[in-house]
Amino acid sequence: MPSRKTPSTEVLLGVLEALPPGQRLWVHGVGGCLHPLLRGGDAVRVLRCGPGALARGDVALLRQGRKLVAHVVVSTRPWRTAPLLGGVDAPAGVTLGRVVAVKRGEWVVPLPRPVRPALWMTQRALAAVWARPGGRVVYRRVRDFFFSGWSRPLRRRLVGPLEVRLLRADDLDALLAFAGERLVVSIGFLRRQLRERWGLDAPARRGAAAGAFDAEGRMRGFAWVDSYRQEALPLDGVWVRSLVVAPQVRRMGVATRLLGCLLDEARRQGEVWVHADVDDDNTASLQTFARLGFRPAPAELTRQANEAWDAAGRAKTLVVLERELGP
Ligand SMILES: CC(C)(COP(=O)(O)OP(=O)(O)OC[C@H]1O[C@@H](n2cnc3c(N)ncnc32)[C@H](O)[C@@H]1OP(=O)(O)O)[C@@H](O)C(=O)NCCC(=O)NCCS
């Protein structure tokens, strides 16, 4: 897979601000505010212009402090912009331009001016649903419906066969592209762990990371197993971490295969137990682990894991699971 080196936001801001009005530029990593249309790692094409050139329903690229965000223009007088799903009003930002196209994977979708009313109405409707109590639950149900069993044959055909295997050092680019879109894990940590510990070719091989790859080498699912002490949490044993499968390939057994790969490797490294901690409301994950024979861990370990995460500033209750690895 070609490597995509993303310039830092500082560099990008400098380039954008120096760009003359009327010029266009592809910008990565500002799609989070256009969720679910775009994800964090997707790209937008920006036409450099000031706020005077934007109207209701346009997508504005804004500088907010040292951050770049793409927001829908909700009104021009007073000037208000908001994420696609609504939420808090944007703090005052500097308008850098108008988004004229969005790119998700291989798909480029132009945003010509005639789509403005439709985008504005969509933003208003989504924001209203999202703001209602239970709105998020409805959204998740709709999303789960689209990515559930009935659409599996179609998705399987679109994505093609997936290879699930342990990672090597040269999988770093694919891993970082996946992490940029879907993981809340430091890039530096992943880079170091893959090079020094997890990679099949790592000098001090310990723990492991597994990925699911499509025919183009794009990563579609990922997880690792390692000691929590690598992340400075005072918990013994090895734990499954960052299990994430891209929505397009969910319910196709990808998580099951990733976990199978990691359990085999943990066994090979002499581990006797593997643990996992899962948000207590994450049915999909709880089911996936249960199907692989993970069972609730003793109360004392559950307490320790919750305490360790509370101390690290996490609010949700975790269910701790464990599985004994046979010989
Ligand atoms: C949880 C997650 C990794 C599961 O990935 P997956 O590849 O879809 O899982 P699998 O296809 O291997 O599913 C195995 C079994 O788990 C159960 N399962 C998986 N997703 C489910 C869901 N949304 N609802 C109910 N059961 C589910 C099913 O029994 C499934 O088998 P089936 O499809 O034959 O019925 C995926 O939904 C995901 O990435 N979620 C977001 C990130 C996340 O929550 N990660 C877990 C952090 S601990």
mmCIF file of C-alpha atoms and ligand atoms in Angstrom:
data_model
loop_
_atom_site.group_PDB
_atom_site.id
_atom_site.type_symbol
_atom_site.label_atom_id
_atom_site.label_comp_id
_atom_site.label_asym_id
_atom_site.label_seq_id
_atom_site.Cartn_x
_atom_site.Cartn_y
_atom_site.Cartn_z
ATOM 1 C CA MET A 1 0.000 0.000 0.000
ATOM 2 C CA PRO A 2 1.355 3.475 -0.827
ATOM 3 C CA SER A 3 2.484 5.403 2.215
ATOM 4 C CA ARG A 4 0.522 8.531 3.026
ATOM 5 C CA LYS A 5 2.663 10.998 4.916
ATOM 6 C CA THR A 6 0.323 13.582 6.459
ATOM 7 C CA PRO A 7 1.874 16.969 7.185
ATOM 8 C CA SER A 8 1.412 18.273 10.731
ATOM 9 C CA THR A 9 -1.504 20.664 11.355
ATOM 10 C CA GLU A 10 0.987 23.512 11.873
ATOM 11 C CA VAL A 11 2.504 22.932 8.424
ATOM 12 C CA LEU A 12 -0.926 22.524 6.841
ATOM 13 C CA LEU A 13 -2.199 25.752 8.406
ATOM 14 C CA GLY A 14 0.851 27.607 7.070
ATOM 15 C CA VAL A 15 0.292 26.218 3.548
ATOM 16 C CA LEU A 16 -3.443 26.993 3.633
ATOM 17 C CA GLU A 17 -3.027 30.519 4.885
ATOM 18 C CA ALA A 18 -0.401 31.246 2.245
ATOM 19 C CA LEU A 19 -2.652 29.866 -0.518
ATOM 20 C CA PRO A 20 -4.061 32.689 -2.727
ATOM 21 C CA PRO A 21 -7.888 33.019 -2.948
ATOM 22 C CA GLY A 22 -9.360 30.829 -5.674
ATOM 23 C CA GLN A 23 -6.710 28.084 -5.310
ATOM 24 C CA ARG A 24 -7.629 24.538 -4.228
ATOM 25 C CA LEU A 25 -5.921 22.040 -1.950
ATOM 26 C CA TRP A 26 -6.639 18.513 -0.606
ATOM 27 C CA VAL A 27 -6.563 18.458 3.201
ATOM 28 C CA HIS A 28 -6.539 15.273 5.306
ATOM 29 C CA GLY A 29 -7.810 14.705 8.799
ATOM 30 C CA VAL A 30 -10.591 17.288 9.207
ATOM 31 C CA GLY A 31 -13.508 14.971 8.435
ATOM 32 C CA GLY A 32 -14.402 14.152 12.053
ATOM 33 C CA CYS A 33 -16.911 17.027 12.265
ATOM 34 C CA LEU A 34 -18.669 15.759 9.134
ATOM 35 C CA HIS A 35 -19.272 12.354 10.720
ATOM 36 C CA PRO A 36 -21.028 10.181 9.553
ATOM 37 C CA LEU A 37 -20.418 11.546 6.005
ATOM 38 C CA LEU A 38 -16.664 11.537 6.611
ATOM 39 C CA ARG A 39 -14.291 10.012 9.143
ATOM 40 C CA GLY A 40 -11.295 11.609 10.820
ATOM 41 C CA GLY A 41 -8.760 10.308 8.284
ATOM 42 C CA ASP A 42 -10.709 11.191 5.112
ATOM 43 C CA ALA A 43 -9.794 14.154 2.912
ATOM 44 C CA VAL A 44 -11.584 17.326 1.812
ATOM 45 C CA ARG A 45 -10.778 19.577 -1.156
ATOM 46 C CA VAL A 46 -10.758 23.197 -0.114
ATOM 47 C CA LEU A 47 -11.275 26.277 -2.251
ATOM 48 C CA ARG A 48 -9.473 29.134 -0.545
ATOM 49 C CA CYS A 49 -11.908 31.994 0.174
ATOM 50 C CA GLY A 50 -13.234 34.169 2.998
ATOM 51 C CA PRO A 51 -16.569 33.926 4.846
ATOM 52 C CA GLY A 52 -18.170 36.444 2.445
ATOM 53 C CA ALA A 53 -18.064 33.801 -0.293
ATOM 54 C CA LEU A 54 -19.943 31.212 1.799
ATOM 55 C CA ALA A 55 -23.675 30.701 2.153
ATOM 56 C CA ARG A 56 -25.999 28.592 4.311
ATOM 57 C CA GLY A 57 -25.417 24.888 3.590
ATOM 58 C CA ASP A 58 -21.825 25.339 2.417
ATOM 59 C CA VAL A 59 -19.133 23.376 4.229
ATOM 60 C CA ALA A 60 -16.547 25.761 5.672
ATOM 61 C CA LEU A 61 -12.993 24.860 6.563
ATOM 62 C CA LEU A 62 -12.199 26.715 9.775
ATOM 63 C CA ARG A 63 -9.172 27.294 11.901
ATOM 64 C CA GLN A 64 -10.059 27.051 15.599
ATOM 65 C CA GLY A 65 -6.923 27.862 17.556
ATOM 66 C CA ARG A 66 -4.396 25.325 16.282
ATOM 67 C CA LYS A 67 -7.106 22.954 15.042
ATOM 68 C CA LEU A 68 -8.630 22.593 11.578
ATOM 69 C CA VAL A 69 -12.313 21.643 11.367
ATOM 70 C CA ALA A 70 -14.883 21.303 8.598
ATOM 71 C CA HIS A 71 -18.342 22.572 9.595
ATOM 72 C CA VAL A 72 -21.649 23.165 7.854
ATOM 73 C CA VAL A 73 -22.593 26.870 7.670
ATOM 74 C CA VAL A 74 -25.877 26.987 9.586
ATOM 75 C CA SER A 75 -26.488 30.736 9.146
ATOM 76 C CA THR A 76 -24.517 33.676 7.830
ATOM 77 C CA ARG A 77 -26.255 36.425 9.865
ATOM 78 C CA PRO A 78 -25.347 35.823 12.606
ATOM 79 C CA TRP A 79 -22.434 33.678 11.399
ATOM 80 C CA ARG A 80 -22.889 30.148 12.784
ATOM 81 C CA THR A 81 -21.321 26.880 11.804
ATOM 82 C CA ALA A 82 -21.803 23.411 13.295
ATOM 83 C CA PRO A 83 -20.736 19.788 12.861
ATOM 84 C CA LEU A 84 -23.004 17.704 10.617
ATOM 85 C CA LEU A 85 -24.604 16.068 13.656
ATOM 86 C CA GLY A 86 -24.958 19.420 15.435
ATOM 87 C CA GLY A 87 -23.788 19.792 19.013
ATOM 88 C CA VAL A 88 -22.017 22.672 20.621
ATOM 89 C CA ASP A 89 -21.770 25.867 18.598
ATOM 90 C CA ALA A 90 -18.324 26.328 17.174
ATOM 91 C CA PRO A 91 -16.118 28.784 19.012
ATOM 92 C CA ALA A 92 -15.165 31.717 16.810
ATOM 93 C CA GLY A 93 -12.902 30.395 14.088
ATOM 94 C CA VAL A 94 -11.102 31.837 11.099
ATOM 95 C CA THR A 95 -12.684 30.791 7.802
ATOM 96 C CA LEU A 96 -10.034 29.400 5.476
ATOM 97 C CA GLY A 97 -12.190 28.281 2.591
ATOM 98 C CA ARG A 98 -15.087 26.280 1.207
ATOM 99 C CA VAL A 99 -15.021 22.489 0.950
ATOM 100 C CA VAL A 100 -15.775 21.657 -2.705
ATOM 101 C CA ALA A 101 -15.296 17.883 -2.599
ATOM 102 C CA VAL A 102 -14.826 15.086 -0.098
ATOM 103 C CA LYS A 103 -12.780 11.941 -0.529
ATOM 104 C CA ARG A 104 -13.490 8.742 1.342
ATOM 105 C CA GLY A 105 -11.172 5.912 0.402
ATOM 106 C CA GLU A 106 -11.243 5.814 -3.390
ATOM 107 C CA TRP A 107 -14.520 7.730 -3.682
ATOM 108 C CA VAL A 108 -14.480 11.443 -4.460
ATOM 109 C CA VAL A 109 -17.823 13.212 -4.003
ATOM 110 C CA PRO A 110 -18.081 16.786 -5.301
ATOM 111 C CA LEU A 111 -20.045 19.297 -3.208
ATOM 112 C CA PRO A 112 -21.328 21.743 -5.825
ATOM 113 C CA ARG A 113 -23.349 24.789 -4.743
ATOM 114 C CA PRO A 114 -26.760 23.282 -5.749
ATOM 115 C CA VAL A 115 -26.406 20.699 -2.920
ATOM 116 C CA ARG A 116 -26.365 23.514 -0.330
ATOM 117 C CA PRO A 117 -30.098 23.424 0.566
ATOM 118 C CA ALA A 118 -30.017 19.621 0.869
ATOM 119 C CA LEU A 119 -26.931 19.692 3.079
ATOM 120 C CA TRP A 120 -28.382 22.452 5.242
ATOM 121 C CA MET A 121 -31.653 20.552 5.710
ATOM 122 C CA THR A 122 -29.772 17.315 6.418
ATOM 123 C CA GLN A 123 -27.677 19.070 9.067
ATOM 124 C CA ARG A 124 -30.774 20.555 10.698
ATOM 125 C CA ALA A 125 -32.596 17.204 10.700
ATOM 126 C CA LEU A 126 -29.615 15.212 12.004
ATOM 127 C CA ALA A 127 -28.860 17.813 14.671
ATOM 128 C CA ALA A 128 -32.477 17.674 15.860
ATOM 129 C CA VAL A 129 -32.445 13.859 16.113
ATOM 130 C CA TRP A 130 -29.015 13.849 17.756
ATOM 131 C CA ALA A 131 -30.061 16.414 20.371
ATOM 132 C CA ARG A 132 -33.100 14.380 21.457
ATOM 133 C CA PRO A 133 -32.712 12.018 24.391
ATOM 134 C CA GLY A 134 -32.167 8.614 22.813
ATOM 135 C CA GLY A 135 -31.096 10.150 19.481
ATOM 136 C CA ARG A 136 -27.706 8.499 19.632
ATOM 137 C CA VAL A 137 -29.259 5.149 20.429
ATOM 138 C CA VAL A 138 -31.502 5.498 17.355
ATOM 139 C CA TYR A 139 -28.484 6.422 15.224
ATOM 140 C CA ARG A 140 -26.505 3.370 16.475
ATOM 141 C CA ARG A 141 -29.466 1.084 15.813
ATOM 142 C CA VAL A 142 -29.776 2.384 12.242
ATOM 143 C CA ARG A 143 -26.020 1.981 11.700
ATOM 144 C CA ASP A 144 -26.049 -1.537 13.162
ATOM 145 C CA PHE A 145 -28.976 -2.403 10.901
ATOM 146 C CA PHE A 146 -27.016 -1.419 7.785
ATOM 147 C CA PHE A 147 -23.920 -3.307 8.875
ATOM 148 C CA SER A 148 -25.684 -6.445 10.094
ATOM 149 C CA GLY A 149 -26.285 -9.888 8.607
ATOM 150 C CA TRP A 150 -28.628 -8.992 5.715
ATOM 151 C CA SER A 151 -26.020 -6.759 4.013
ATOM 152 C CA ARG A 152 -23.164 -9.238 4.613
ATOM 153 C CA PRO A 153 -23.186 -10.889 1.125
ATOM 154 C CA LEU A 154 -23.108 -7.486 -0.575
ATOM 155 C CA ARG A 155 -20.339 -6.177 1.680
ATOM 156 C CA ARG A 156 -18.373 -9.387 1.219
ATOM 157 C CA ARG A 157 -18.507 -8.926 -2.542
ATOM 158 C CA LEU A 158 -17.520 -5.273 -2.352
ATOM 159 C CA VAL A 159 -14.554 -5.805 -0.044
ATOM 160 C CA GLY A 160 -13.359 -9.196 -1.315
ATOM 161 C CA PRO A 161 -11.446 -11.762 0.726
ATOM 162 C CA LEU A 162 -9.524 -10.602 3.779
ATOM 163 C CA GLU A 163 -6.215 -11.929 5.016
ATOM 164 C CA VAL A 164 -5.905 -12.019 8.806
ATOM 165 C CA ARG A 165 -2.380 -12.360 10.186
ATOM 166 C CA LEU A 166 0.159 -11.164 12.717
ATOM 167 C CA LEU A 167 1.824 -7.863 11.815
ATOM 168 C CA ARG A 168 5.391 -7.233 10.681
ATOM 169 C CA ALA A 169 7.352 -3.992 10.867
ATOM 170 C CA ASP A 170 6.537 -3.211 7.229
ATOM 171 C CA ASP A 171 2.800 -3.107 8.050
ATOM 172 C CA LEU A 172 3.379 0.201 9.825
ATOM 173 C CA ASP A 173 1.909 2.438 7.077
ATOM 174 C CA ALA A 174 -1.282 0.373 6.876
ATOM 175 C CA LEU A 175 -1.536 0.383 10.674
ATOM 176 C CA LEU A 176 -1.076 4.153 10.955
ATOM 177 C CA ALA A 177 -3.690 4.793 8.236
ATOM 178 C CA PHE A 178 -6.151 2.553 10.146
ATOM 179 C CA ALA A 179 -5.242 4.114 13.490
ATOM 180 C CA GLY A 180 -5.730 7.651 12.114
ATOM 181 C CA GLU A 181 -9.311 6.757 11.223
ATOM 182 C CA ARG A 182 -10.357 4.472 14.029
ATOM 183 C CA LEU A 183 -8.084 4.226 17.056
ATOM 184 C CA VAL A 184 -7.523 6.533 19.989
ATOM 185 C CA VAL A 185 -3.975 5.363 20.512
ATOM 186 C CA SER A 186 -0.806 7.391 20.182
ATOM 187 C CA ILE A 187 0.907 6.906 16.836
ATOM 188 C CA GLY A 188 4.286 6.990 18.587
ATOM 189 C CA PHE A 189 3.230 4.112 20.864
ATOM 190 C CA LEU A 190 2.048 1.969 17.946
ATOM 191 C CA ARG A 191 5.180 2.681 15.923
ATOM 192 C CA ARG A 192 7.469 1.777 18.841
ATOM 193 C CA GLN A 193 5.554 -1.331 19.870
ATOM 194 C CA LEU A 194 5.416 -2.696 16.317
ATOM 195 C CA ARG A 195 9.104 -2.082 15.715
ATOM 196 C CA GLU A 196 10.400 -3.240 19.092
ATOM 197 C CA ARG A 197 7.909 -5.856 20.387
ATOM 198 C CA TRP A 198 4.936 -6.932 18.312
ATOM 199 C CA GLY A 199 6.379 -7.283 14.833
ATOM 200 C CA LEU A 200 7.138 -10.829 13.675
ATOM 201 C CA ASP A 201 10.637 -9.490 12.972
ATOM 202 C CA ALA A 202 10.993 -7.432 16.204
ATOM 203 C CA PRO A 203 14.261 -7.830 18.123
ATOM 204 C CA ALA A 204 12.609 -8.450 21.531
ATOM 205 C CA ARG A 205 9.385 -10.100 20.353
ATOM 206 C CA ARG A 206 6.729 -9.980 23.069
ATOM 207 C CA GLY A 207 2.975 -9.515 22.822
ATOM 208 C CA ALA A 208 1.581 -9.357 19.296
ATOM 209 C CA ALA A 209 -0.596 -7.349 16.937
ATOM 210 C CA ALA A 210 -2.908 -8.765 14.285
ATOM 211 C CA GLY A 211 -4.497 -7.108 11.267
ATOM 212 C CA ALA A 212 -7.099 -7.941 8.624
ATOM 213 C CA PHE A 213 -6.041 -6.808 5.142
ATOM 214 C CA ASP A 214 -7.983 -6.498 1.913
ATOM 215 C CA ALA A 215 -6.517 -7.304 -1.523
ATOM 216 C CA GLU A 216 -5.102 -3.765 -1.799
ATOM 217 C CA GLY A 217 -3.256 -4.129 1.494
ATOM 218 C CA ARG A 218 -5.630 -1.794 3.326
ATOM 219 C CA MET A 219 -6.126 -2.663 6.977
ATOM 220 C CA ARG A 220 -9.790 -3.342 7.847
ATOM 221 C CA GLY A 221 -9.437 -4.649 11.391
ATOM 222 C CA PHE A 222 -6.864 -4.631 14.158
ATOM 223 C CA ALA A 223 -6.146 -5.747 17.723
ATOM 224 C CA TRP A 224 -3.138 -6.372 19.883
ATOM 225 C CA VAL A 225 -2.341 -8.416 22.963
ATOM 226 C CA ASP A 226 0.282 -7.308 25.463
ATOM 227 C CA SER A 227 0.961 -6.504 29.086
ATOM 228 C CA TYR A 228 -0.915 -3.483 30.462
ATOM 229 C CA ARG A 229 2.339 -2.406 32.061
ATOM 230 C CA GLN A 230 3.367 -1.275 28.547
ATOM 231 C CA GLU A 231 0.769 1.449 29.028
ATOM 232 C CA ALA A 232 1.805 2.086 32.647
ATOM 233 C CA LEU A 233 -1.331 0.475 34.127
ATOM 234 C CA PRO A 234 -0.723 -1.640 37.243
ATOM 235 C CA LEU A 235 -2.405 -4.826 35.978
ATOM 236 C CA ASP A 236 -0.783 -8.225 35.601
ATOM 237 C CA GLY A 237 -1.090 -10.637 32.698
ATOM 238 C CA VAL A 238 -1.681 -10.017 29.019
ATOM 239 C CA TRP A 239 -4.752 -8.202 27.713
ATOM 240 C CA VAL A 240 -6.455 -7.849 24.362
ATOM 241 C CA ARG A 241 -6.484 -4.181 23.393
ATOM 242 C CA SER A 242 -7.841 -1.934 20.627
ATOM 243 C CA LEU A 243 -10.018 -4.572 18.996
ATOM 244 C CA VAL A 244 -11.645 -2.623 16.155
ATOM 245 C CA VAL A 245 -13.153 -3.835 12.882
ATOM 246 C CA ALA A 246 -14.171 -1.383 10.124
ATOM 247 C CA PRO A 247 -17.991 -1.186 9.854
ATOM 248 C CA GLN A 248 -17.989 -2.409 6.227
ATOM 249 C CA VAL A 249 -16.569 -5.793 7.299
ATOM 250 C CA ARG A 250 -18.369 -6.339 10.599
ATOM 251 C CA ARG A 251 -20.298 -9.557 11.259
ATOM 252 C CA MET A 252 -18.017 -11.439 8.878
ATOM 253 C CA GLY A 253 -15.953 -13.144 11.563
ATOM 254 C CA VAL A 254 -13.036 -10.698 11.304
ATOM 255 C CA ALA A 255 -12.794 -10.008 15.056
ATOM 256 C CA THR A 256 -13.052 -13.738 15.700
ATOM 257 C CA ARG A 257 -10.147 -14.410 13.332
ATOM 258 C CA LEU A 258 -8.051 -11.552 14.760
ATOM 259 C CA LEU A 259 -8.564 -12.867 18.274
ATOM 260 C CA GLY A 260 -7.831 -16.436 17.159
ATOM 261 C CA CYS A 261 -4.504 -15.271 15.747
ATOM 262 C CA LEU A 262 -3.615 -13.383 18.955
ATOM 263 C CA LEU A 263 -4.638 -16.249 21.251
ATOM 264 C CA ASP A 264 -2.458 -18.696 19.270
ATOM 265 C CA GLU A 265 0.497 -16.325 19.503
ATOM 266 C CA ALA A 266 -0.020 -15.698 23.247
ATOM 267 C CA ARG A 267 -0.098 -19.466 23.796
ATOM 268 C CA ARG A 268 3.068 -19.848 21.728
ATOM 269 C CA GLN A 269 4.737 -17.240 23.959
ATOM 270 C CA GLY A 270 3.883 -19.318 27.042
ATOM 271 C CA GLU A 271 0.934 -17.299 28.372
ATOM 272 C CA VAL A 272 -1.661 -19.323 30.268
ATOM 273 C CA TRP A 273 -4.435 -16.684 30.537
ATOM 274 C CA VAL A 274 -5.531 -13.826 28.282
ATOM 275 C CA HIS A 275 -7.735 -11.021 29.602
ATOM 276 C CA ALA A 276 -9.972 -8.407 28.033
ATOM 277 C CA ASP A 277 -11.867 -5.428 29.414
ATOM 278 C CA VAL A 278 -14.973 -4.239 27.646
ATOM 279 C CA ASP A 279 -17.432 -1.384 28.297
ATOM 280 C CA ASP A 280 -20.416 -2.920 30.036
ATOM 281 C CA ASP A 281 -22.792 -1.648 27.305
ATOM 282 C CA ASN A 282 -20.740 -2.939 24.357
ATOM 283 C CA THR A 283 -22.906 -5.891 23.377
ATOM 284 C CA ALA A 284 -21.078 -6.580 20.097
ATOM 285 C CA SER A 285 -17.736 -6.893 21.822
ATOM 286 C CA LEU A 286 -19.064 -8.856 24.811
ATOM 287 C CA GLN A 287 -20.704 -11.326 22.417
ATOM 288 C CA THR A 288 -17.582 -11.650 20.309
ATOM 289 C CA PHE A 289 -15.441 -12.507 23.334
ATOM 290 C CA ALA A 290 -18.105 -14.830 24.765
ATOM 291 C CA ARG A 291 -18.255 -16.773 21.490
ATOM 292 C CA LEU A 292 -14.505 -17.368 21.814
ATOM 293 C CA GLY A 293 -14.838 -18.839 25.287
ATOM 294 C CA PHE A 294 -13.981 -15.741 27.364
ATOM 295 C CA ARG A 295 -15.741 -15.776 30.744
ATOM 296 C CA PRO A 296 -16.144 -13.134 33.494
ATOM 297 C CA ALA A 297 -12.924 -12.733 35.483
ATOM 298 C CA PRO A 298 -12.866 -12.973 39.296
ATOM 299 C CA ALA A 299 -14.396 -9.972 41.081
ATOM 300 C CA GLU A 300 -11.024 -8.896 42.471
ATOM 301 C CA LEU A 301 -9.453 -8.516 39.008
ATOM 302 C CA THR A 302 -12.544 -6.681 37.753
ATOM 303 C CA ARG A 303 -12.243 -4.264 40.676
ATOM 304 C CA GLN A 304 -8.533 -3.711 40.048
ATOM 305 C CA ALA A 305 -9.057 -3.027 36.331
ATOM 306 C CA ASN A 306 -11.880 -0.572 36.981
ATOM 307 C CA GLU A 307 -9.831 1.179 39.653
ATOM 308 C CA ALA A 308 -6.814 1.438 37.364
ATOM 309 C CA TRP A 309 -8.939 2.929 34.578
ATOM 310 C CA ASP A 310 -10.770 5.280 36.969
ATOM 311 C CA ALA A 311 -7.400 6.585 38.090
ATOM 312 C CA ALA A 312 -6.492 7.097 34.410
ATOM 313 C CA GLY A 313 -9.618 9.266 34.047
ATOM 314 C CA ARG A 314 -12.042 6.867 32.406
ATOM 315 C CA ALA A 315 -15.652 7.000 33.538
ATOM 316 C CA LYS A 316 -17.332 3.878 32.099
ATOM 317 C CA THR A 317 -17.715 0.587 33.937
ATOM 318 C CA LEU A 318 -15.689 -2.247 32.453
ATOM 319 C CA VAL A 319 -16.559 -5.919 32.342
ATOM 320 C CA VAL A 320 -13.361 -7.952 32.722
ATOM 321 C CA LEU A 321 -13.185 -11.246 30.842
ATOM 322 C CA GLU A 322 -10.579 -13.956 30.758
ATOM 323 C CA ARG A 323 -9.797 -17.118 28.874
ATOM 324 C CA GLU A 324 -7.477 -19.926 29.749
ATOM 325 C CA LEU A 325 -5.234 -20.997 26.880
ATOM 326 C CA GLY A 326 -5.037 -24.721 26.512
ATOM 327 C CA PRO A 327 -1.697 -26.432 25.858
HETATM 328 C C1 LIG B 1 -16.878 -5.600 18.481
HETATM 329 C C2 LIG B 1 -16.335 -5.778 17.071
HETATM 330 C C3 LIG B 1 -14.823 -5.755 17.123
HETATM 331 C C4 LIG B 1 -16.841 -7.126 16.501
HETATM 332 O O1 LIG B 1 -16.226 -7.316 15.224
HETATM 333 P P1 LIG B 1 -16.824 -8.312 14.108
HETATM 334 O O2 LIG B 1 -15.737 -8.600 13.147
HETATM 335 O O3 LIG B 1 -18.083 -7.761 13.583
HETATM 336 O O4 LIG B 1 -17.161 -9.603 14.977
HETATM 337 P P2 LIG B 1 -17.403 -11.087 14.410
HETATM 338 O O5 LIG B 1 -17.949 -11.009 13.022
HETATM 339 O O6 LIG B 1 -16.186 -11.876 14.617
HETATM 340 O O7 LIG B 1 -18.576 -11.524 15.385
HETATM 341 C C5 LIG B 1 -18.516 -12.692 16.164
HETATM 342 C C6 LIG B 1 -19.838 -12.887 16.882
HETATM 343 O O8 LIG B 1 -20.012 -11.880 17.898
HETATM 344 C C7 LIG B 1 -21.395 -11.489 17.939
HETATM 345 N N1 LIG B 1 -21.558 -10.101 17.475
HETATM 346 C C8 LIG B 1 -20.669 -9.347 16.802
HETATM 347 N N2 LIG B 1 -21.169 -8.120 16.584
HETATM 348 C C9 LIG B 1 -22.405 -8.109 17.136
HETATM 349 C C10 LIG B 1 -23.427 -7.128 17.249
HETATM 350 N N3 LIG B 1 -23.289 -5.886 16.717
HETATM 351 N N4 LIG B 1 -24.548 -7.454 17.896
HETATM 352 C C11 LIG B 1 -24.727 -8.686 18.428
HETATM 353 N N5 LIG B 1 -23.788 -9.669 18.348
HETATM 354 C C12 LIG B 1 -22.647 -9.384 17.724
HETATM 355 C C13 LIG B 1 -22.128 -12.427 17.004
HETATM 356 O O9 LIG B 1 -22.493 -13.571 17.756
HETATM 357 C C14 LIG B 1 -21.071 -12.743 15.996
HETATM 358 O O10 LIG B 1 -21.282 -13.941 15.320
HETATM 359 P P3 LIG B 1 -22.401 -14.006 14.128
HETATM 360 O O11 LIG B 1 -22.185 -12.817 13.239
HETATM 361 O O12 LIG B 1 -22.094 -15.316 13.453
HETATM 362 O O13 LIG B 1 -23.722 -13.972 14.811
HETATM 363 C C15 LIG B 1 -16.851 -4.651 16.123
HETATM 364 O O14 LIG B 1 -18.248 -4.567 16.256
HETATM 365 C C16 LIG B 1 -16.231 -3.296 16.382
HETATM 366 O O15 LIG B 1 -15.171 -2.976 15.847
HETATM 367 N N6 LIG B 1 -16.898 -2.469 17.209
HETATM 368 C C17 LIG B 1 -16.417 -1.125 17.498
HETATM 369 C C18 LIG B 1 -15.169 -1.131 18.324
HETATM 370 C C19 LIG B 1 -15.336 -1.901 19.616
HETATM 371 O O16 LIG B 1 -16.327 -1.751 20.301
HETATM 372 N N7 LIG B 1 -14.325 -2.704 19.938
HETATM 373 C C20 LIG B 1 -14.295 -3.499 21.127
HETATM 374 C C21 LIG B 1 -13.513 -2.820 22.181
HETATM 375 S S1 LIG B 1 -13.379 -3.894 23.591
#
